[in-house]
mmCIF file of C-alpha atoms and ligand atoms in Angstrom:
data_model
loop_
_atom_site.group_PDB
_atom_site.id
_atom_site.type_symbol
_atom_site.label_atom_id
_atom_site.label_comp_id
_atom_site.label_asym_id
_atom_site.label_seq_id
_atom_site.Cartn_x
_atom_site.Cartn_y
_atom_site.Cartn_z
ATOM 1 C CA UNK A 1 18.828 13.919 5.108
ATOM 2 C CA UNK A 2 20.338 10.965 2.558
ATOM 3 C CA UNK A 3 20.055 10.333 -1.505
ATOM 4 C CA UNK A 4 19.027 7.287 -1.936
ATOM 5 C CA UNK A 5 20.395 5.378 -4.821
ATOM 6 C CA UNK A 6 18.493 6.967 -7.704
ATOM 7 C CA UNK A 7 19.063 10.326 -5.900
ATOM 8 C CA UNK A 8 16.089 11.132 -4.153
ATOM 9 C CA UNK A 9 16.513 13.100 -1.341
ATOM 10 C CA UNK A 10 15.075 11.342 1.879
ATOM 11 C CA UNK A 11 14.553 12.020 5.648
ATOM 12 C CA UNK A 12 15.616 9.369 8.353
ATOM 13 C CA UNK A 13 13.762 10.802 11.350
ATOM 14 C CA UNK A 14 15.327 9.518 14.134
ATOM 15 C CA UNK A 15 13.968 10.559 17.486
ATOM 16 C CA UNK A 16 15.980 12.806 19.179
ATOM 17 C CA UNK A 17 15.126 13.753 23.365
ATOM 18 C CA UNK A 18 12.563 16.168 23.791
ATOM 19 C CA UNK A 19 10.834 16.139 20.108
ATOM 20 C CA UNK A 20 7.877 15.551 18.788
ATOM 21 C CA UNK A 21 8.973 13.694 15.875
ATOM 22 C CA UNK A 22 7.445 10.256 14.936
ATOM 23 C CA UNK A 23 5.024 10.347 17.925
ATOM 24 C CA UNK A 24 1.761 8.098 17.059
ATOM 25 C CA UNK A 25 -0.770 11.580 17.345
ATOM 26 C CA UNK A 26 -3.789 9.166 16.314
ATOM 27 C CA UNK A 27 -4.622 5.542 16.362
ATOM 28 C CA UNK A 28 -7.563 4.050 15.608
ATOM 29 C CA UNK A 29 -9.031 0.921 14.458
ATOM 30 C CA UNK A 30 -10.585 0.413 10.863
ATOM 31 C CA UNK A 31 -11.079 -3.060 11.286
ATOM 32 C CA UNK A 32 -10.459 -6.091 13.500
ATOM 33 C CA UNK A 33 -6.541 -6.633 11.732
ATOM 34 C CA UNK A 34 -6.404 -2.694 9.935
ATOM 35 C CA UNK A 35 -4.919 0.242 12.017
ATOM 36 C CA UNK A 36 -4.481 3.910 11.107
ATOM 37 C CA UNK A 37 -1.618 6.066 12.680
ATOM 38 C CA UNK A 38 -1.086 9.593 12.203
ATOM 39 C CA UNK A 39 2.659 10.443 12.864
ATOM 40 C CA UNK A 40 4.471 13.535 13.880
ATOM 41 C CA UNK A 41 6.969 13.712 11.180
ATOM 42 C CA UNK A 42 6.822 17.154 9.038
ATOM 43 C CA UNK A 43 9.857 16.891 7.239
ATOM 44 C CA UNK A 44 8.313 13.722 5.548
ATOM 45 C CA UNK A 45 4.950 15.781 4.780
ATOM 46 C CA UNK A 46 6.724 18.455 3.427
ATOM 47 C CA UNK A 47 7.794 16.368 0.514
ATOM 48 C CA UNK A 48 5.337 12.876 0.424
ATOM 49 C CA UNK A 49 3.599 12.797 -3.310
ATOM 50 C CA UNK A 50 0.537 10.358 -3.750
ATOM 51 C CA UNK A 51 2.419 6.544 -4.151
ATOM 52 C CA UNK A 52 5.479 7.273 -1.419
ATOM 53 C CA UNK A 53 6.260 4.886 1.531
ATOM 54 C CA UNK A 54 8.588 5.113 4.318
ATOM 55 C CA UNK A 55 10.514 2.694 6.423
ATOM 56 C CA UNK A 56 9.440 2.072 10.203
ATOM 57 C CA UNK A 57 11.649 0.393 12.199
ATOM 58 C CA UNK A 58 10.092 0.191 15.814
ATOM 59 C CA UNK A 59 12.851 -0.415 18.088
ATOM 60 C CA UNK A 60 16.454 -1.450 17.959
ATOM 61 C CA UNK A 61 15.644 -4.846 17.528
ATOM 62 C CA UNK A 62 12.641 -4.373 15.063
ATOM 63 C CA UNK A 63 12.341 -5.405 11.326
ATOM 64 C CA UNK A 64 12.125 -2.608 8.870
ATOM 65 C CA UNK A 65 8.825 -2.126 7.626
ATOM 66 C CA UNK A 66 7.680 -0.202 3.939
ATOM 67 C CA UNK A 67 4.295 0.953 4.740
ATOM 68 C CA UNK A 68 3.285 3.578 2.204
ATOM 69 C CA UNK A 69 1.902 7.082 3.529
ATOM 70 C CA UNK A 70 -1.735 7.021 3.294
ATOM 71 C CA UNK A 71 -2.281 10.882 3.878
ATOM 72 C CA UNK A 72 0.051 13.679 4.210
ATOM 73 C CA UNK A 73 -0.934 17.637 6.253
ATOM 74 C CA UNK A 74 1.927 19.729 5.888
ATOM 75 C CA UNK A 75 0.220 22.442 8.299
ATOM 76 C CA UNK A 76 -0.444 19.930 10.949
ATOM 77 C CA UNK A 77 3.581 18.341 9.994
ATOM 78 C CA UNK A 78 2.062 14.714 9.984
ATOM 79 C CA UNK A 79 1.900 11.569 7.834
ATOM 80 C CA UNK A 80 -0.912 8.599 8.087
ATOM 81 C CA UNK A 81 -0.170 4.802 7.562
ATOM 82 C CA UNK A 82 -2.718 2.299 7.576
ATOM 83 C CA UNK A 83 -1.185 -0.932 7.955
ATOM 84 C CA UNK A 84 -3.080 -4.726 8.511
ATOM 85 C CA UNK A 85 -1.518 -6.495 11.726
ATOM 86 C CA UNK A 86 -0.228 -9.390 9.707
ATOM 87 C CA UNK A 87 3.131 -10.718 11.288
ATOM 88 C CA UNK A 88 5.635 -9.992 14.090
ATOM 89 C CA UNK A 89 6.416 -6.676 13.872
ATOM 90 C CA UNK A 90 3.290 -5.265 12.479
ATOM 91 C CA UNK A 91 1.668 -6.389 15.726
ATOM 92 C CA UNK A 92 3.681 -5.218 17.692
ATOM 93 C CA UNK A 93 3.580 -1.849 15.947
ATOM 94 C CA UNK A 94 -0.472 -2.030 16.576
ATOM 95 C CA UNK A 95 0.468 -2.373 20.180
ATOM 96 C CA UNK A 96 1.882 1.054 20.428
ATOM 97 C CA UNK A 97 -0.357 3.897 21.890
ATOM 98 C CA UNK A 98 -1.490 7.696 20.497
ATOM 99 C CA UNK A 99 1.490 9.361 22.656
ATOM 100 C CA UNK A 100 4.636 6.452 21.982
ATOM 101 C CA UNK A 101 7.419 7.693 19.816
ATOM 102 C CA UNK A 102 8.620 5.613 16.467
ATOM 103 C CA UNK A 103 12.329 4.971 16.808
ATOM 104 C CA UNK A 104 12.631 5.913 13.300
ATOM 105 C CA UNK A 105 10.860 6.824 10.075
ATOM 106 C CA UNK A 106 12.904 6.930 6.504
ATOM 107 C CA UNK A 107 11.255 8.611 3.367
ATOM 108 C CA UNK A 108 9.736 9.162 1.556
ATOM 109 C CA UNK A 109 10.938 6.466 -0.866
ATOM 110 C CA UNK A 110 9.817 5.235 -3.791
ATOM 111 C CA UNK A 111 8.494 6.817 -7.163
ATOM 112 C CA UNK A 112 5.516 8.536 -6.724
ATOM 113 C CA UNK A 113 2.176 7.593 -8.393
ATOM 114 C CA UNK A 114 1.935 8.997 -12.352
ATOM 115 C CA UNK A 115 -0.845 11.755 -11.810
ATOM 116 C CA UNK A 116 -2.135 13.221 -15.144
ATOM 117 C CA UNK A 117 -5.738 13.789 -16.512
ATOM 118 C CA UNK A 118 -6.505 10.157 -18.027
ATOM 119 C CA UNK A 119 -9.988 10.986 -18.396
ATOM 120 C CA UNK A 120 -11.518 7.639 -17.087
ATOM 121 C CA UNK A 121 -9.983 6.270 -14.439
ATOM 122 C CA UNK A 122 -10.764 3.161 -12.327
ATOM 123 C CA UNK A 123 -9.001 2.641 -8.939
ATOM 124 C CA UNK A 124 -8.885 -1.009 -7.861
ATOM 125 C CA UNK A 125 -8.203 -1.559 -3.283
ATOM 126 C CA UNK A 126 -8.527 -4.778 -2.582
ATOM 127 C CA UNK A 127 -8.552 -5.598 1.217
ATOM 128 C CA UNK A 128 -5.846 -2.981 2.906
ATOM 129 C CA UNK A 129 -4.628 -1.927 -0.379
ATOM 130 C CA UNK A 130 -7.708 0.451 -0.122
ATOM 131 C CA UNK A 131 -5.433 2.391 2.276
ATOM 132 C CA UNK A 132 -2.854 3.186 -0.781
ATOM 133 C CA UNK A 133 -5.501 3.206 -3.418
ATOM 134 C CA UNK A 134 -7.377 5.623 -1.547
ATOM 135 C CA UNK A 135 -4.244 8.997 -1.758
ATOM 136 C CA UNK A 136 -3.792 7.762 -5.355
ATOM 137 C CA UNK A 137 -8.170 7.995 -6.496
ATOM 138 C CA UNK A 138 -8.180 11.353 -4.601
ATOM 139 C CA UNK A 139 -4.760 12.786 -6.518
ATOM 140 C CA UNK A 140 -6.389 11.478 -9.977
ATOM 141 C CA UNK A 141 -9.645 12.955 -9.083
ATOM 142 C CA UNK A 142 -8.019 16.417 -8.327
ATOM 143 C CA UNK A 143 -6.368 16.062 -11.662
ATOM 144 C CA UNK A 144 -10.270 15.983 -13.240
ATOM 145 C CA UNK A 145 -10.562 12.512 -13.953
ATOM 146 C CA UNK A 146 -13.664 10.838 -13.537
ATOM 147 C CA UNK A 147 -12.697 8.340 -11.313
ATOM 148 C CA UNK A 148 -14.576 5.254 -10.402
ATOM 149 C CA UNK A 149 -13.765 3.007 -7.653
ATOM 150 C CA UNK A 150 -13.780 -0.689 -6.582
ATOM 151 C CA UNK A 151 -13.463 -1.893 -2.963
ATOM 152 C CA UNK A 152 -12.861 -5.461 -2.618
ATOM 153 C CA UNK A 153 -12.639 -7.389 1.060
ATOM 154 C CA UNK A 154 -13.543 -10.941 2.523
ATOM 155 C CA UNK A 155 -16.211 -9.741 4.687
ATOM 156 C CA UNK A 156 -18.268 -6.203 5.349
ATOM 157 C CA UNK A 157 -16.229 -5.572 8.624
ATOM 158 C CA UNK A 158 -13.218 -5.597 7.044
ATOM 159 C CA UNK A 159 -13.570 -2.920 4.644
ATOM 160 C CA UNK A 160 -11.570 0.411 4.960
ATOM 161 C CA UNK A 161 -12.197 3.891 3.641
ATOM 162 C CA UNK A 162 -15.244 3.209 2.096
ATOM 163 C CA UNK A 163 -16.805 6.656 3.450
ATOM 164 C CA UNK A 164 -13.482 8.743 2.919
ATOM 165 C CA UNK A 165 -13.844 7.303 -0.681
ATOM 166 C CA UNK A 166 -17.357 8.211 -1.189
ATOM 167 C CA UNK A 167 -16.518 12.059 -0.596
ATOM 168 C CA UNK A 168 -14.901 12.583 -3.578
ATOM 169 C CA UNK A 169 -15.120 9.167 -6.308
ATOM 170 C CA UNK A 170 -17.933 9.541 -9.585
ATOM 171 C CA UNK A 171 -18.744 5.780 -8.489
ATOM 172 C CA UNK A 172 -18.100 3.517 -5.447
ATOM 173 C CA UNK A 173 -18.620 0.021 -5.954
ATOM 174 C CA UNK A 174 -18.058 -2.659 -3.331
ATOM 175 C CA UNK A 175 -17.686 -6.040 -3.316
ATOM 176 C CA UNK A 176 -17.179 -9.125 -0.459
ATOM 177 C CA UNK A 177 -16.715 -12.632 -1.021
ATOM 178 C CA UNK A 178 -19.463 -13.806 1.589
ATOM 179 C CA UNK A 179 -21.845 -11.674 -0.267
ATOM 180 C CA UNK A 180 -22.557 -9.730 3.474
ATOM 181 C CA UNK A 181 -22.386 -6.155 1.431
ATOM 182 C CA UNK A 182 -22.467 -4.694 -2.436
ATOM 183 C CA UNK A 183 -21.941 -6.923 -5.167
ATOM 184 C CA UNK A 184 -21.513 -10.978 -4.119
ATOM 185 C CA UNK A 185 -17.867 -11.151 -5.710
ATOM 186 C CA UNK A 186 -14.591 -10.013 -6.205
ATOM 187 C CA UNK A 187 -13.526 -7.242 -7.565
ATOM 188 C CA UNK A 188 -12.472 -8.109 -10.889
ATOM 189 C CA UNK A 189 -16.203 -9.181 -11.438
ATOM 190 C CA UNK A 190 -17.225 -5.358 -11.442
ATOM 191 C CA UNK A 191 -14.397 -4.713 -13.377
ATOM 192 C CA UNK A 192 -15.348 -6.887 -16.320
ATOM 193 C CA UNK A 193 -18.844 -5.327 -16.813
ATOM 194 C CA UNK A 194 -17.161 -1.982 -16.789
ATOM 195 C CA UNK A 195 -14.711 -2.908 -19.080
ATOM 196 C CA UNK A 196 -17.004 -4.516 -21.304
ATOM 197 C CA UNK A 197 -19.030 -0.671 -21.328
ATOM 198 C CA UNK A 198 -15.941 0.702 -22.634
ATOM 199 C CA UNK A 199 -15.002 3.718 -22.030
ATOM 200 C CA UNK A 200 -11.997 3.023 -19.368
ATOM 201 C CA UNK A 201 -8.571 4.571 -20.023
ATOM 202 C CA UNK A 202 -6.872 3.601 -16.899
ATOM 203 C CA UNK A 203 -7.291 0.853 -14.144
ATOM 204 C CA UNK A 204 -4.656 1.671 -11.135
ATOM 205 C CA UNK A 205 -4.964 -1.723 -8.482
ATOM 206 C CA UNK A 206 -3.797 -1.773 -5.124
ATOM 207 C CA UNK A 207 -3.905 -5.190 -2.799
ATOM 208 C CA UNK A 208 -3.470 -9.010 -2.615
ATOM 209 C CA UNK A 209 -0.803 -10.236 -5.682
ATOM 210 C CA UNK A 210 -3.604 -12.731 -7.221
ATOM 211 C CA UNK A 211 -6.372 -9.656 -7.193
ATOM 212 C CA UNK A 212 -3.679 -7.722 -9.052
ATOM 213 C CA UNK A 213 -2.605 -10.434 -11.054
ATOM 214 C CA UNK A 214 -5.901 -11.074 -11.973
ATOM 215 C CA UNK A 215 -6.569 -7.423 -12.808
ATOM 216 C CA UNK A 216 -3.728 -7.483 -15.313
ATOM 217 C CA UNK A 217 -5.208 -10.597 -16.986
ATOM 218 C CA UNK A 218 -8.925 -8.954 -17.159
ATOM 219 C CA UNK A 219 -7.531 -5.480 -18.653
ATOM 220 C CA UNK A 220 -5.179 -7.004 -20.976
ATOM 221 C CA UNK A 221 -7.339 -7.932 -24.146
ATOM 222 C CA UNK A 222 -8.840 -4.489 -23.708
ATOM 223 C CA UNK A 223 -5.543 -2.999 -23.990
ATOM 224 C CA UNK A 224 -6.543 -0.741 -20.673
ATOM 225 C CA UNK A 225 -3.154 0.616 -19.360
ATOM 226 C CA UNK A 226 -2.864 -0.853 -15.638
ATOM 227 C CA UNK A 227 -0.928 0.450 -12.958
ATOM 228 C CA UNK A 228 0.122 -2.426 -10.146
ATOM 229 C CA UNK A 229 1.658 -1.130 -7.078
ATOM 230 C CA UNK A 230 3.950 -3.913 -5.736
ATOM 231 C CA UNK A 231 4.790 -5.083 -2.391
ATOM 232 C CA UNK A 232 7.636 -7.529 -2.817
ATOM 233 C CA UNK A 233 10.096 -8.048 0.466
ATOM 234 C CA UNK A 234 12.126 -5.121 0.993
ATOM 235 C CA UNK A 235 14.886 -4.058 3.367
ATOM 236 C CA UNK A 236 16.622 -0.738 2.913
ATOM 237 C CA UNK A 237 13.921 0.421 0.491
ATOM 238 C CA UNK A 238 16.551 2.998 -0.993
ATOM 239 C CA UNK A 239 18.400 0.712 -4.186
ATOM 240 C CA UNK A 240 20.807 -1.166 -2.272
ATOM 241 C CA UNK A 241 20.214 -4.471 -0.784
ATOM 242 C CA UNK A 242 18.327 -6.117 -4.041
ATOM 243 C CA UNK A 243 15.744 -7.189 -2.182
ATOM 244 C CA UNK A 244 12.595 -6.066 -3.307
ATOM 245 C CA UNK A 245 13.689 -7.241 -7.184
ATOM 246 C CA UNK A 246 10.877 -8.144 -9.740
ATOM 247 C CA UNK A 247 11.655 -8.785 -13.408
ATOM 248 C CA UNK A 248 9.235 -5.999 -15.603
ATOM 249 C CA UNK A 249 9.248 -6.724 -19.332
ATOM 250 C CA UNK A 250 11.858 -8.607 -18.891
ATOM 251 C CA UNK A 251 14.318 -6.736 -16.917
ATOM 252 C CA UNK A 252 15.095 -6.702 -13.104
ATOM 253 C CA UNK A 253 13.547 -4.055 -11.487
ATOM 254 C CA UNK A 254 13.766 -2.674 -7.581
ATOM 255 C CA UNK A 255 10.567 -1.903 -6.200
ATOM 256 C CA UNK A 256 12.178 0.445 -3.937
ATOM 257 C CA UNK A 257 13.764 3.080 -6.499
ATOM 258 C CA UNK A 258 12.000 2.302 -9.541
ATOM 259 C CA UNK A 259 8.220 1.671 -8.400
ATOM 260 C CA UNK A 260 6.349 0.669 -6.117
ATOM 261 C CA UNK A 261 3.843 1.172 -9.368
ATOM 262 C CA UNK A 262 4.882 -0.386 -12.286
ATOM 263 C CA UNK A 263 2.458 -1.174 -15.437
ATOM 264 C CA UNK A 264 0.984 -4.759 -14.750
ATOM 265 C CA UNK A 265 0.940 -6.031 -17.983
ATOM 266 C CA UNK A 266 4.590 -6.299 -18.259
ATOM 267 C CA UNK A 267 5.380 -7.295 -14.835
ATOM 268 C CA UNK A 268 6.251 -11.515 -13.773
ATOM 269 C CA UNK A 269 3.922 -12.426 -11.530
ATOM 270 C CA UNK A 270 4.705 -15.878 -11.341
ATOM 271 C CA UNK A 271 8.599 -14.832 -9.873
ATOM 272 C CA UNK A 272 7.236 -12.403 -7.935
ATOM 273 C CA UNK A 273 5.000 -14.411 -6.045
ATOM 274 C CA UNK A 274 7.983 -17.043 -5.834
ATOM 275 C CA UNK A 275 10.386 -14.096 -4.648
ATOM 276 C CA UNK A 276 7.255 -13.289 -1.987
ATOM 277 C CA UNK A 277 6.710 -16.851 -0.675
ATOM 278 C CA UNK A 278 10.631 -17.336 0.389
ATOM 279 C CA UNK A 279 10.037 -16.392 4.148
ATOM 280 C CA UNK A 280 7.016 -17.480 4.494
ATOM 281 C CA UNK A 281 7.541 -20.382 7.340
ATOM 282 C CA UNK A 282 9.952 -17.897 9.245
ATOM 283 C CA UNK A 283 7.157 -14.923 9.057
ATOM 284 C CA UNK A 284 4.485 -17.704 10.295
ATOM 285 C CA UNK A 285 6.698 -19.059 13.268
ATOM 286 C CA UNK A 286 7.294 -14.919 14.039
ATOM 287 C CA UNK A 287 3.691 -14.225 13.919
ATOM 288 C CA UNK A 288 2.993 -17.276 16.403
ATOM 289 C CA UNK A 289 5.623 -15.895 18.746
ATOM 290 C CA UNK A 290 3.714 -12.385 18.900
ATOM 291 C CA UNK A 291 0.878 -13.727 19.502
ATOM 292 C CA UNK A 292 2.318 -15.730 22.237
ATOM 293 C CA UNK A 293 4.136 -12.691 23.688
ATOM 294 C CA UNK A 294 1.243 -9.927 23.801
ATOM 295 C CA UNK A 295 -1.136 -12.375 25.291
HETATM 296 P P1 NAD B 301 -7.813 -10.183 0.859
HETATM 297 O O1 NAD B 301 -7.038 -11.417 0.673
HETATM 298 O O2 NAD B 301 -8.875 -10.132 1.875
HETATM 299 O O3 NAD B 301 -8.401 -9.746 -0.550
HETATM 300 C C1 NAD B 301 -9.089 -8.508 -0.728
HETATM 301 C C2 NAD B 301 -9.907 -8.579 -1.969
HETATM 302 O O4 NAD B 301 -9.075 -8.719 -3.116
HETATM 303 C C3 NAD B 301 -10.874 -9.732 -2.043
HETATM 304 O O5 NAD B 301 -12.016 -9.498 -1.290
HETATM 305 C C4 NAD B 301 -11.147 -9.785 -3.539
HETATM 306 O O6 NAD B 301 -12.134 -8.848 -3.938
HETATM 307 C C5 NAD B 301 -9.819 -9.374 -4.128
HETATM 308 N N1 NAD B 301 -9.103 -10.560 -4.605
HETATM 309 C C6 NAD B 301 -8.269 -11.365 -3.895
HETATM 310 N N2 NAD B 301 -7.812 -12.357 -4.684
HETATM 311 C C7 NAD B 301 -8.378 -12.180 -5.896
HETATM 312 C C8 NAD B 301 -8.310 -12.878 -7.152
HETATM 313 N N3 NAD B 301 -7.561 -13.970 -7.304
HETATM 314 N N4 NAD B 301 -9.050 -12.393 -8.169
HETATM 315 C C9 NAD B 301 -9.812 -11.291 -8.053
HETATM 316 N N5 NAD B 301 -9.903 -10.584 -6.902
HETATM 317 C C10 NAD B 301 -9.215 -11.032 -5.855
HETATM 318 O O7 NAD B 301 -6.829 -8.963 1.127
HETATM 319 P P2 NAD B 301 -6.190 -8.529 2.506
HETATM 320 O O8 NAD B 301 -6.083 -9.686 3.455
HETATM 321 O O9 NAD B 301 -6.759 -7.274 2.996
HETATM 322 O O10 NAD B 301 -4.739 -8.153 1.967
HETATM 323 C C11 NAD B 301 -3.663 -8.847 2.332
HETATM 324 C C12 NAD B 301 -2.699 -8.854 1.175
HETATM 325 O O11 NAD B 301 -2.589 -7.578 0.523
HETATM 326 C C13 NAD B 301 -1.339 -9.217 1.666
HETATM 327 O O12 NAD B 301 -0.924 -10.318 0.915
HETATM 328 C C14 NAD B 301 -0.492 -8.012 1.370
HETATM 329 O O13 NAD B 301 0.777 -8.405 0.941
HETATM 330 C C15 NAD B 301 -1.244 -7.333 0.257
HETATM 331 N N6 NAD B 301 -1.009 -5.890 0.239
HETATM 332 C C16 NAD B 301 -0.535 -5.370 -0.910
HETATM 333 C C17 NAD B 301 -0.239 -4.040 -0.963
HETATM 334 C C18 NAD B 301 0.355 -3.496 -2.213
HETATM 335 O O14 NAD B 301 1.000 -2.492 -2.185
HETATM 336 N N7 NAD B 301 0.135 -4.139 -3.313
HETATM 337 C C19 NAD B 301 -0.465 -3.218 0.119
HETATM 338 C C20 NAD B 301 -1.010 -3.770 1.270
HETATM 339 C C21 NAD B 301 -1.280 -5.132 1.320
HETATM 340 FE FE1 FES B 302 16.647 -3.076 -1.025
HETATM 341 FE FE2 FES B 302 14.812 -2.295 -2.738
HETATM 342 S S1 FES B 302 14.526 -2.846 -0.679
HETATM 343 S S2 FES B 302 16.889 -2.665 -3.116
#
């Protein structure tokens, strides 16, 4: 056990011979890129709330990577992830099999997600956000909001959830750019139409920067309250190393300890998406060498 730097009391579950702890129970594939592992770690599912990540590092030589718990069974003493296989070491995480064992998990971390009867909510996943959205509509929807929900991806195959989503949400509405399934758009598009109904009292999005950006911009002159979780670089995810800093109505804010969620209307998009870009020829040169190397 640790505090982290706002004094939240964490887990680093570090394997230790002969236990079950952070052994992959499940994999499977939601898409072509999108992979959902459930985890042996129960001291983490004792205490995950809807909006917590943890820390994965891999092996001795691996990155650290925030992926935020998608589901939590404190009978069964595991945690999900779903996590896109974007860049080095979230390939070669996909590459591990039901059975391996996670060097080490730390978390949870982070504040969790501001759960409270709204009355009208509308949760916003766009590509693998879906996979954080998703905890956060079902928590809101247990509170006894009426919750609505947009799905946004590139293309039908790569949509996540959609099902898992349809078992509880008032309203699923889907969107792909290509047109290939629901509404020929994005998801700001269904947004705008519900918007202009009235009758919204919370938009919570989840995904790419610009869709969240974006969603910011469209709620604004409605004066909708709108909930961004961010995903800015991190490394210790627990206060320390500054790296995950974005500026919120004007002051500097870690990611880590004080969000991920954060309200989007006061948050600096423009310097976080500078802050996100700085790595961004290393990450591709990384990516390239996985490739190479599972191949
Ligand atoms: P994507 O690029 O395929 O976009 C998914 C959907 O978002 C699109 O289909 C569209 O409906 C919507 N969208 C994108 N840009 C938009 C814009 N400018 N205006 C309105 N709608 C827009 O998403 P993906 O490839 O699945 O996701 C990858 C990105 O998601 C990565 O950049 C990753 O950093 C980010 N991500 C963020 C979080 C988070 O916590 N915020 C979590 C996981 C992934
Ligand atoms: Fe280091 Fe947030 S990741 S301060």
């Amino acid at each position: 056990m640790f505090k982290t730097f706002d004094g939240h009391i964490c887990t680093l579950s570090q394997i230790e011979p002969g236990s079950l702890d952070n052994k992959i129970i499940k994999k499977r594939y939601l898409s072509e890129t999108n992979v959902e592992m459930i985890i042996n770690a129960p001291l983490i599912a004792n205490s995950a709330k809807p909006g917590q990540f943890i820390v994965i590092c891999n092996n001795e030589k691996g990155e650290r990577i925030p992926l935020t718990i998608s589901e939590t069974d404190k009978e069964a003493g595991t945690i999900g992830i779903i996590f896109q296989m974007v860049g080095r070491s979230t390939i070669e995480l996909g590459a591990m099999k039901e059975g391996d064992v996670i060097m080490s998990l730390a978390g949870p971390l982070g504040m969790p997600s501001e759960i409270e009867n709204f009355g009208n909510c509308v949760v916003i996943g766009g590509g693998v956000g879906t996979a954080i959205a998703y905890p956060v509509a079902r928590a809101l929807k247990n509170a006894g909001n009426n919750v609505k929900v947009i799905i946004g991806a590139r293309t039908e195959s790569l949509f996540i959830l959609v099902d898992e989503m349809k078992a509880f949400a008032d309203e699923v509405i889907l969107t792909t750019d290509d047109g290939s399934c629901g509404i020929h758009g994005v998801v700001t598009d269904p947004l705008k139409e519900l918007l202009e109904k009235g009758n919204v009292d919370r938009v919570v999005c989840i995904g790419p920067l610009p869709m969240m950006k974006a969603v910011s911009e469209f709620t604004k002159p409605y004066g909708v309250k709108t909930i961004a979780s961010l995903d800015p670089i991190m490394i210790d995810g627990t206060g320390m190393c500054g790296g995950c800093r974005v500026t919120v109505d004007g002051k500097t804010k870690f990611a880590c300890v004080d969000g991920p969620e954060f309200d989007a209307h006061l948050v600096d998009w423009d310097g976080l998406k500078t802050r996100k870009s700085f790595y961004r020829e290393y990450e591709a040169k990384q990516k390239e060498m996985a490739i190479k190397e599972a191949k």
